[in-house]
Amino acid sequence: MSTPSSLQNLIDALRVLPGVGPKSASRMAYHLLQRDQPGANDLAHALMHALGTLRHCRDCNTFTEAEVCEICADERRTREQLCVVEMPTDLLMVEQTLAYHGLYFVLMGRLSPLDGIGTQDIAFARLLERASDGVVQEVILSTNFTVEGEATAHYLAEMLRARGLQVSRIARGLPVGGELEHVDPGTLAQALVERRKL
Amino acid sequence: MSTPSSLQNLIDALRVLPGVGPKSASRMAYHLLQRDQPGANDLAHALMHALGTLRHCRDCNTFTEAEVCEICADERRTREQLCVVEMPTDLLMVEQTLAYHGLYFVLMGRLSPLDGIGTQDIAFARLLERASDGVVQEVILSTNFTVEGEATAHYLAEMLRARGLQVSRIARGLPVGGELEHVDPGTLAQALVERRKL
């Protein structure tokens, strides 16, 4: 007895999802076929529709259905500041702070030599071109504080400074409400090094 | 800034997958759009194809592309034994043992009152009809040894015995290679109760 080919194809196809191995893929396929065929149909159409309509914003590289995304098209935003983030979700997180009114650039990734992701695979050239438009004064590097995010920020800082742009990095330190007793030593050390004059 | 609607639709649609919450769905959507658009396209087509071609075997209720599945159509199988399992994956597990040569019936679920799954939602009526064909002599209940699987087996045993069929249940006990020191007390207690004469 072998699994019917269209079922096996579906199981194999589900493995493109991140974190989904053979067991999960099989469980997902049976769940969809047995308990939620309308949901499976919606998923297929949502995939086709997203693939057909989504593209990258001409200016900031995030996903959008228009040529230019809502933020880049918003004339009330400060055009002298450019916040560089790794992913569209990071952009949404910064927006939720309501503390930033400039523009963005979404790298759609990070330098990660171990995964074979080098400077050619990230939109670095487009960022350099975007930042050199003569209007942008400051580039705020908001990549993650992971090894890859830090390496990306370091690399970008060198390239951008070489073009005469002011480059900054979001601050590391204790979180709001954070207690010294519960913070990891690395974060506390950074908070000491990057202490502010009062 | 809101997420583009086709992206938000895709994120929502991915939540039909079991164990996928809003965060995972968002991660999956970005992964597909950014790193694996061909994979996303394949997934959409695999879903449509599976929904279009798969149906339930007329005899055993498992997923198949034909009217009758390979096993039910195989004339070398013993037609006097019927092994009842919860899901098609359970059927595949039994097949892998190479120790069973009879036929199957796949319930496509289990009794689970807490999830609102009662006797009407499982193919009980079809099983009773199938088992009463005059050829089947023994029904081997191979549902899981979970609370739901046990309840299902108990209920089925009563119904099938009332129709004069011989009903058996797969054995509980220590696994092959199992050591008393490492087995849970419940399993060991069952192994004692269900001890075999030598």
Tab-separated table of C-alpha atoms in Angstrom:
chain	number	residue	atom	x	y	z
A	1	MET	CA	0.000	0.000	0.000
A	2	SER	CA	1.488	3.325	-1.011
A	3	THR	CA	0.082	6.758	-0.252
A	4	PRO	CA	-1.935	8.040	-3.266
A	5	SER	CA	0.309	10.252	-5.389
A	6	SER	CA	-1.741	13.441	-5.022
A	7	LEU	CA	-1.677	12.998	-1.247
A	8	GLN	CA	2.077	12.347	-1.270
A	9	ASN	CA	2.584	15.418	-3.482
A	10	LEU	CA	0.636	17.529	-0.992
A	11	ILE	CA	2.709	16.193	1.918
A	12	ASP	CA	5.926	16.970	0.011
A	13	ALA	CA	4.650	20.428	-0.969
A	14	LEU	CA	3.809	21.312	2.656
A	15	ARG	CA	7.455	20.795	3.569
A	16	VAL	CA	8.352	24.125	1.951
A	17	LEU	CA	6.902	25.705	5.105
A	18	PRO	CA	9.576	26.615	7.643
A	19	GLY	CA	9.844	24.197	10.570
A	20	VAL	CA	7.637	21.559	8.911
A	21	GLY	CA	9.206	18.101	8.644
A	22	PRO	CA	7.766	14.888	7.172
A	23	LYS	CA	5.640	14.048	10.248
A	24	SER	CA	4.092	17.525	10.565
A	25	ALA	CA	3.528	17.723	6.809
A	26	SER	CA	1.666	14.435	6.881
A	27	ARG	CA	-0.418	15.542	9.872
A	28	MET	CA	-1.230	18.838	8.129
A	29	ALA	CA	-2.230	17.103	4.884
A	30	TYR	CA	-4.589	14.688	6.647
A	31	HIS	CA	-6.030	17.493	8.746
A	32	LEU	CA	-6.786	19.609	5.676
A	33	LEU	CA	-8.290	16.747	3.683
A	34	GLN	CA	-10.290	15.296	6.508
A	35	ARG	CA	-11.388	18.208	8.619
A	36	ASP	CA	-11.021	21.412	6.650
A	37	GLN	CA	-11.353	21.100	2.887
A	38	PRO	CA	-12.829	24.630	2.571
A	39	GLY	CA	-9.815	25.930	4.525
A	40	ALA	CA	-7.456	24.062	2.207
A	41	ASN	CA	-9.217	25.598	-0.771
A	42	ASP	CA	-8.937	29.081	0.759
A	43	LEU	CA	-5.239	28.479	1.415
A	44	ALA	CA	-4.592	27.471	-2.187
A	45	HIS	CA	-6.346	30.599	-3.454
A	46	ALA	CA	-4.665	32.878	-0.912
A	47	LEU	CA	-1.281	31.556	-2.045
A	48	MET	CA	-2.048	32.115	-5.731
A	49	HIS	CA	-3.484	35.568	-5.038
A	50	ALA	CA	-0.530	36.654	-2.886
A	51	LEU	CA	1.968	35.374	-5.448
A	52	GLY	CA	0.088	37.217	-8.160
A	53	THR	CA	-0.415	40.588	-6.483
A	54	LEU	CA	2.395	41.204	-3.988
A	55	ARG	CA	5.573	42.926	-5.064
A	56	HIS	CA	8.332	44.962	-3.463
A	57	CYS	CA	7.880	48.677	-2.803
A	58	ARG	CA	9.991	50.660	-5.277
A	59	ASP	CA	11.413	52.802	-2.479
A	60	CYS	CA	11.586	50.715	0.692
A	61	ASN	CA	11.497	47.122	-0.632
A	62	THR	CA	8.716	45.934	1.700
A	63	PHE	CA	5.795	43.862	0.377
A	64	THR	CA	3.054	45.957	-1.170
A	65	GLU	CA	0.295	45.657	-3.734
A	66	ALA	CA	1.000	49.086	-5.182
A	67	GLU	CA	4.195	50.391	-6.773
A	68	VAL	CA	4.977	52.412	-3.644
A	69	CYS	CA	3.838	51.341	-0.161
A	70	GLU	CA	1.602	53.387	2.153
A	71	ILE	CA	4.468	54.678	4.275
A	72	CYS	CA	6.691	55.761	1.389
A	73	ALA	CA	3.695	57.459	-0.223
A	74	ASP	CA	2.775	59.307	3.003
A	75	GLU	CA	3.920	62.914	2.601
A	76	ARG	CA	3.726	63.615	6.350
A	77	ARG	CA	6.681	61.301	7.065
A	78	THR	CA	10.142	62.771	7.724
A	79	ARG	CA	12.158	62.026	4.584
A	80	GLU	CA	15.548	62.742	6.180
A	81	GLN	CA	15.596	59.581	8.298
A	82	LEU	CA	15.847	56.039	6.970
A	83	CYS	CA	15.328	53.130	9.346
A	84	VAL	CA	16.872	49.880	8.055
A	85	VAL	CA	15.171	46.679	9.205
A	86	GLU	CA	15.605	43.039	8.253
A	87	MET	CA	11.988	42.043	7.598
A	88	PRO	CA	8.539	43.602	7.037
A	89	THR	CA	7.470	42.335	10.471
A	90	ASP	CA	10.297	44.382	12.019
A	91	LEU	CA	8.947	47.442	10.227
A	92	LEU	CA	5.512	46.799	11.756
A	93	MET	CA	7.095	46.494	15.221
A	94	VAL	CA	8.832	49.875	14.832
A	95	GLU	CA	5.592	51.425	13.561
A	96	GLN	CA	3.765	50.165	16.647
A	97	THR	CA	6.070	52.201	18.887
A	98	LEU	CA	4.637	55.414	17.329
A	99	ALA	CA	8.102	56.829	18.116
A	100	TYR	CA	9.443	56.981	14.580
A	101	HIS	CA	8.162	59.189	11.800
A	102	GLY	CA	10.802	58.705	9.121
A	103	LEU	CA	10.987	56.265	6.234
A	104	TYR	CA	12.170	52.656	6.085
A	105	PHE	CA	14.248	50.294	4.069
A	106	VAL	CA	13.535	46.575	4.387
A	107	LEU	CA	16.547	44.372	3.602
A	108	MET	CA	14.394	41.212	3.281
A	109	GLY	CA	17.078	39.241	5.062
A	110	ARG	CA	20.445	39.538	6.751
A	111	LEU	CA	24.020	38.572	6.033
A	112	SER	CA	24.380	34.932	6.988
A	113	PRO	CA	27.456	33.317	5.418
A	114	LEU	CA	26.687	29.984	7.109
A	115	ASP	CA	23.384	29.830	5.190
A	116	GLY	CA	25.082	31.010	2.008
A	117	ILE	CA	23.457	34.461	2.201
A	118	GLY	CA	26.064	37.038	1.187
A	119	THR	CA	26.039	40.705	0.199
A	120	GLN	CA	24.677	39.822	-3.257
A	121	ASP	CA	21.558	38.158	-1.843
A	122	ILE	CA	20.416	41.125	0.239
A	123	ALA	CA	19.207	44.381	-1.297
A	124	PHE	CA	22.376	46.238	-0.228
A	125	ALA	CA	22.961	47.932	-3.598
A	126	ARG	CA	19.391	49.247	-3.601
A	127	LEU	CA	19.767	50.507	-0.031
A	128	LEU	CA	22.984	52.378	-0.886
A	129	GLU	CA	21.300	53.950	-3.895
A	130	ARG	CA	18.204	54.806	-1.845
A	131	ALA	CA	20.246	56.339	0.985
A	132	SER	CA	22.279	58.433	-1.473
A	133	ASP	CA	19.266	60.328	-2.819
A	134	GLY	CA	20.545	63.566	-1.294
A	135	VAL	CA	17.517	63.922	1.013
A	136	VAL	CA	18.311	61.206	3.570
A	137	GLN	CA	20.578	62.535	6.312
A	138	GLU	CA	20.601	59.750	8.877
A	139	VAL	CA	20.390	55.994	8.492
A	140	ILE	CA	19.220	54.202	11.640
A	141	LEU	CA	20.344	50.563	11.550
A	142	SER	CA	17.642	48.497	13.260
A	143	THR	CA	18.709	44.970	12.365
A	144	ASN	CA	18.415	42.365	15.123
A	145	PHE	CA	21.011	42.013	17.866
A	146	THR	CA	21.851	38.520	16.682
A	147	VAL	CA	25.263	37.586	15.280
A	148	GLU	CA	23.902	37.911	11.722
A	149	GLY	CA	22.042	41.150	12.435
A	150	GLU	CA	25.115	42.681	14.045
A	151	ALA	CA	27.344	41.645	11.141
A	152	THR	CA	24.830	43.153	8.714
A	153	ALA	CA	24.729	46.419	10.691
A	154	HIS	CA	28.529	46.558	10.865
A	155	TYR	CA	28.911	46.019	7.127
A	156	LEU	CA	26.216	48.555	6.265
A	157	ALA	CA	27.648	51.145	8.668
A	158	GLU	CA	30.992	51.045	6.855
A	159	MET	CA	29.420	51.338	3.406
A	160	LEU	CA	27.077	54.159	4.407
A	161	ARG	CA	29.679	56.166	6.323
A	162	ALA	CA	31.962	55.950	3.279
A	163	ARG	CA	29.231	57.861	1.415
A	164	GLY	CA	29.194	60.634	3.995
A	165	LEU	CA	25.922	59.620	5.639
A	166	GLN	CA	25.272	59.829	9.360
A	167	VAL	CA	24.751	56.282	10.637
A	168	SER	CA	23.246	55.248	13.983
A	169	ARG	CA	22.292	51.979	15.648
A	170	ILE	CA	19.266	51.408	17.919
A	171	ALA	CA	20.302	51.153	21.564
A	172	ARG	CA	20.990	48.041	23.532
A	173	GLY	CA	20.232	47.951	27.238
A	174	LEU	CA	17.730	46.828	29.819
A	175	PRO	CA	14.127	46.472	28.648
A	176	VAL	CA	11.452	48.784	30.068
A	177	GLY	CA	10.457	47.346	33.443
A	178	GLY	CA	13.657	45.249	33.434
A	179	GLU	CA	15.303	44.285	36.730
A	180	LEU	CA	19.060	43.853	37.049
A	181	GLU	CA	18.526	40.598	38.923
A	182	HIS	CA	16.835	38.964	35.944
A	183	VAL	CA	18.741	40.359	32.979
A	184	ASP	CA	21.486	38.335	31.264
A	185	PRO	CA	25.091	39.450	31.916
A	186	GLY	CA	25.692	40.326	28.232
A	187	THR	CA	22.805	42.791	28.157
A	188	LEU	CA	23.816	44.306	31.494
A	189	ALA	CA	27.420	44.691	30.297
A	190	GLN	CA	26.182	46.498	27.172
A	191	ALA	CA	23.915	48.689	29.295
A	192	LEU	CA	26.961	49.717	31.345
A	193	VAL	CA	29.166	50.373	28.309
A	194	GLU	CA	26.442	52.360	26.544
A	195	ARG	CA	25.401	54.321	29.668
A	196	ARG	CA	23.951	57.804	29.136
A	197	LYS	CA	25.061	61.010	30.797
A	198	LEU	CA	22.255	62.573	32.822
B	1	MET	CA	0.872	51.093	7.830
B	2	SER	CA	-1.244	47.980	7.486
B	3	THR	CA	-0.193	44.648	6.012
B	4	PRO	CA	-1.285	44.442	2.340
B	5	SER	CA	-4.601	42.608	2.143
B	6	SER	CA	-3.390	39.697	0.001
B	7	LEU	CA	-0.539	39.131	2.491
B	8	GLN	CA	-2.946	39.325	5.450
B	9	ASN	CA	-5.289	36.893	3.667
B	10	LEU	CA	-2.427	34.456	3.181
B	11	ILE	CA	-1.437	34.726	6.863
B	12	ASP	CA	-5.066	34.099	7.890
B	13	ALA	CA	-5.381	31.185	5.448
B	14	LEU	CA	-2.237	29.491	6.791
B	15	ARG	CA	-3.885	29.308	10.216
B	16	VAL	CA	-6.077	26.429	9.017
B	17	LEU	CA	-2.966	24.267	9.441
B	18	PRO	CA	-2.926	22.407	12.755
B	19	GLY	CA	-0.618	23.929	15.367
B	20	VAL	CA	-0.096	27.146	13.401
B	21	GLY	CA	-0.904	30.335	15.324
B	22	PRO	CA	-0.685	33.975	14.184
B	23	LYS	CA	3.117	34.219	14.695
B	24	SER	CA	3.945	31.014	12.812
B	25	ALA	CA	1.493	31.870	10.050
B	26	SER	CA	3.158	35.236	9.575
B	27	ARG	CA	6.624	33.624	9.534
B	28	MET	CA	5.450	31.034	7.009
B	29	ALA	CA	3.889	33.661	4.736
B	30	TYR	CA	7.042	35.792	4.681
B	31	HIS	CA	9.207	32.729	4.155
B	32	LEU	CA	7.158	31.600	1.164
B	33	LEU	CA	6.998	35.042	-0.432
B	34	GLN	CA	10.588	35.926	0.177
B	35	ARG	CA	12.541	32.712	-0.121
B	36	ASP	CA	10.423	30.138	-1.901
B	37	GLN	CA	7.870	31.472	-4.350
B	38	PRO	CA	8.168	28.348	-6.582
B	39	GLY	CA	7.510	26.227	-3.463
B	40	ALA	CA	4.458	28.345	-2.621
B	41	ASN	CA	3.190	27.876	-6.161
B	42	ASP	CA	3.734	24.112	-5.930
B	43	LEU	CA	1.887	24.060	-2.608
B	44	ALA	CA	-1.115	25.893	-4.060
B	45	HIS	CA	-1.293	23.455	-6.961
B	46	ALA	CA	-0.756	20.382	-4.757
B	47	LEU	CA	-3.662	21.534	-2.574
B	48	MET	CA	-5.972	22.054	-5.535
B	49	HIS	CA	-4.941	18.750	-7.088
B	50	ALA	CA	-5.396	16.772	-3.863
B	51	LEU	CA	-8.795	18.358	-3.208
B	52	GLY	CA	-9.805	17.534	-6.755
B	53	THR	CA	-8.624	13.932	-6.980
B	54	LEU	CA	-8.685	12.340	-3.530
B	55	ARG	CA	-11.753	10.558	-2.270
B	56	HIS	CA	-12.603	7.845	0.238
B	57	CYS	CA	-12.241	4.168	-0.690
B	58	ARG	CA	-15.689	2.642	-1.176
B	59	ASP	CA	-14.765	-0.310	1.041
B	60	CYS	CA	-12.263	0.844	3.666
B	61	ASN	CA	-12.808	4.619	3.743
B	62	THR	CA	-9.094	5.534	3.410
B	63	PHE	CA	-7.938	8.229	0.967
B	64	THR	CA	-7.533	6.975	-2.569
B	65	GLU	CA	-7.623	8.276	-6.116
B	66	ALA	CA	-9.568	5.264	-7.388
B	67	GLU	CA	-12.996	4.025	-6.324
B	68	VAL	CA	-11.401	1.180	-4.360
B	69	CYS	CA	-7.928	1.451	-2.797
B	70	GLU	CA	-4.963	-0.818	-3.587
B	71	ILE	CA	-5.407	-2.970	-0.504
B	72	CYS	CA	-9.146	-3.550	-0.899
B	73	ALA	CA	-8.561	-4.377	-4.573
B	74	ASP	CA	-5.774	-6.868	-3.767
B	75	GLU	CA	-7.256	-10.365	-4.114
B	76	ARG	CA	-4.418	-11.984	-2.151
B	77	ARG	CA	-5.546	-10.336	1.096
B	78	THR	CA	-7.490	-12.351	3.674
B	79	ARG	CA	-11.061	-11.083	3.451
B	80	GLU	CA	-12.182	-12.612	6.765
B	81	GLN	CA	-10.269	-10.159	8.955
B	82	LEU	CA	-11.020	-6.452	9.250
B	83	CYS	CA	-8.567	-4.212	11.094
B	84	VAL	CA	-10.165	-0.961	12.307
B	85	VAL	CA	-7.808	2.023	12.622
B	86	GLU	CA	-8.398	5.697	13.324
B	87	MET	CA	-6.399	7.277	10.493
B	88	PRO	CA	-4.740	6.382	7.164
B	89	THR	CA	-1.324	6.844	8.804
B	90	ASP	CA	-2.260	4.122	11.321
B	91	LEU	CA	-3.075	1.837	8.394
B	92	LEU	CA	0.389	2.498	6.958
B	93	MET	CA	1.975	1.680	10.327
B	94	VAL	CA	0.163	-1.683	10.492
B	95	GLU	CA	1.177	-2.434	6.891
B	96	GLN	CA	4.806	-1.767	7.764
B	97	THR	CA	4.742	-4.604	10.303
B	98	LEU	CA	4.144	-7.111	7.431
B	99	ALA	CA	2.304	-9.117	10.106
B	100	TYR	CA	-1.237	-8.497	8.899
B	101	HIS	CA	-2.748	-9.744	5.637
B	102	GLY	CA	-6.417	-8.929	6.120
B	103	LEU	CA	-8.391	-5.847	5.135
B	104	TYR	CA	-8.871	-2.516	6.877
B	105	PHE	CA	-11.462	0.016	7.804
B	106	VAL	CA	-10.337	3.587	8.461
B	107	LEU	CA	-12.631	5.509	10.814
B	108	MET	CA	-11.093	8.888	9.862
B	109	GLY	CA	-11.320	9.970	13.469
B	110	ARG	CA	-12.266	8.831	16.937
B	111	LEU	CA	-15.056	9.483	19.398
B	112	SER	CA	-14.174	12.667	21.221
B	113	PRO	CA	-17.166	14.236	22.980
B	114	LEU	CA	-15.011	17.077	24.334
B	115	ASP	CA	-14.269	18.152	20.737
B	116	GLY	CA	-17.872	17.608	19.752
B	117	ILE	CA	-17.083	14.458	17.746
B	118	GLY	CA	-19.838	11.942	18.364
B	119	THR	CA	-20.975	8.699	16.777
B	120	GLN	CA	-22.570	10.608	13.869
B	121	ASP	CA	-19.271	12.235	12.853
B	122	ILE	CA	-17.307	8.999	12.499
B	123	ALA	CA	-18.044	6.422	9.789
B	124	PHE	CA	-19.547	3.967	12.306
B	125	ALA	CA	-22.613	3.143	10.234
B	126	ARG	CA	-20.437	2.340	7.226
B	127	LEU	CA	-18.177	0.152	9.358
B	128	LEU	CA	-21.126	-1.820	10.738
B	129	GLU	CA	-22.453	-2.320	7.220
B	130	ARG	CA	-18.978	-3.263	5.944
B	131	ALA	CA	-18.381	-5.749	8.789
B	132	SER	CA	-21.793	-7.360	8.249
B	133	ASP	CA	-21.044	-8.437	4.658
B	134	GLY	CA	-21.115	-12.120	5.679
B	135	VAL	CA	-17.447	-12.644	4.760
B	136	VAL	CA	-15.753	-10.804	7.631
B	137	GLN	CA	-15.359	-13.108	10.648
B	138	GLU	CA	-13.131	-11.095	12.971
B	139	VAL	CA	-12.856	-7.385	13.577
B	140	ILE	CA	-9.525	-6.314	15.108
B	141	LEU	CA	-9.917	-2.972	16.871
B	142	SER	CA	-6.624	-1.090	16.454
B	143	THR	CA	-7.577	2.370	17.635
B	144	ASN	CA	-5.047	4.193	19.793
B	145	PHE	CA	-4.657	3.480	23.513
B	146	THR	CA	-5.676	7.032	24.332
B	147	VAL	CA	-8.844	7.852	26.262
B	148	GLU	CA	-10.655	8.636	22.970
B	149	GLY	CA	-9.278	5.571	21.172
B	150	GLU	CA	-10.260	3.297	24.044
B	151	ALA	CA	-13.773	4.763	24.198
B	152	THR	CA	-14.116	4.270	20.443
B	153	ALA	CA	-12.966	0.643	20.702
B	154	HIS	CA	-15.320	-0.018	23.608
B	155	TYR	CA	-18.307	1.417	21.760
B	156	LEU	CA	-17.481	-0.447	18.538
B	157	ALA	CA	-16.924	-3.727	20.374
B	158	GLU	CA	-20.444	-3.586	21.799
B	159	MET	CA	-22.027	-2.762	18.436
B	160	LEU	CA	-20.060	-5.430	16.544
B	161	ARG	CA	-20.570	-8.186	19.134
B	162	ALA	CA	-24.317	-7.470	19.010
B	163	ARG	CA	-24.129	-8.454	15.327
B	164	GLY	CA	-22.474	-11.785	16.139
B	165	LEU	CA	-19.003	-10.807	14.984
B	166	GLN	CA	-15.831	-11.903	16.752
B	167	VAL	CA	-14.127	-8.768	18.061
B	168	SER	CA	-10.537	-8.459	19.277
B	169	ARG	CA	-8.299	-5.639	20.435
B	170	ILE	CA	-4.562	-5.303	19.725
B	171	ALA	CA	-2.475	-6.155	22.802
B	172	ARG	CA	-1.095	-3.763	25.354
B	173	GLY	CA	2.161	-4.545	27.090
B	174	LEU	CA	5.871	-3.823	27.101
B	175	PRO	CA	7.386	-2.719	23.787
B	176	VAL	CA	9.932	-4.964	22.052
B	177	GLY	CA	13.273	-4.331	23.758
B	178	GLY	CA	11.413	-2.749	26.692
B	179	GLU	CA	12.916	-2.873	30.180
B	180	LEU	CA	10.753	-3.043	33.298
B	181	GLU	CA	12.887	-0.357	34.923
B	182	HIS	CA	11.968	2.207	32.265
B	183	VAL	CA	8.341	1.419	31.501
B	184	ASP	CA	5.500	3.424	33.022
B	185	PRO	CA	3.471	1.753	35.816
B	186	GLY	CA	0.232	1.762	33.801
B	187	THR	CA	1.777	-0.211	30.943
B	188	LEU	CA	3.434	-2.649	33.338
B	189	ALA	CA	0.140	-3.164	35.192
B	190	GLN	CA	-1.577	-3.941	31.861
B	191	ALA	CA	1.236	-6.302	30.885
B	192	LEU	CA	0.644	-8.205	34.149
B	193	VAL	CA	-3.134	-8.322	33.762
B	194	GLU	CA	-2.894	-9.416	30.131
B	195	ARG	CA	-0.114	-11.973	30.742
B	196	ARG	CA	0.015	-14.967	28.389
B	197	LYS	CA	0.170	-18.622	29.382
B	198	LEU	CA	3.361	-20.300	28.141
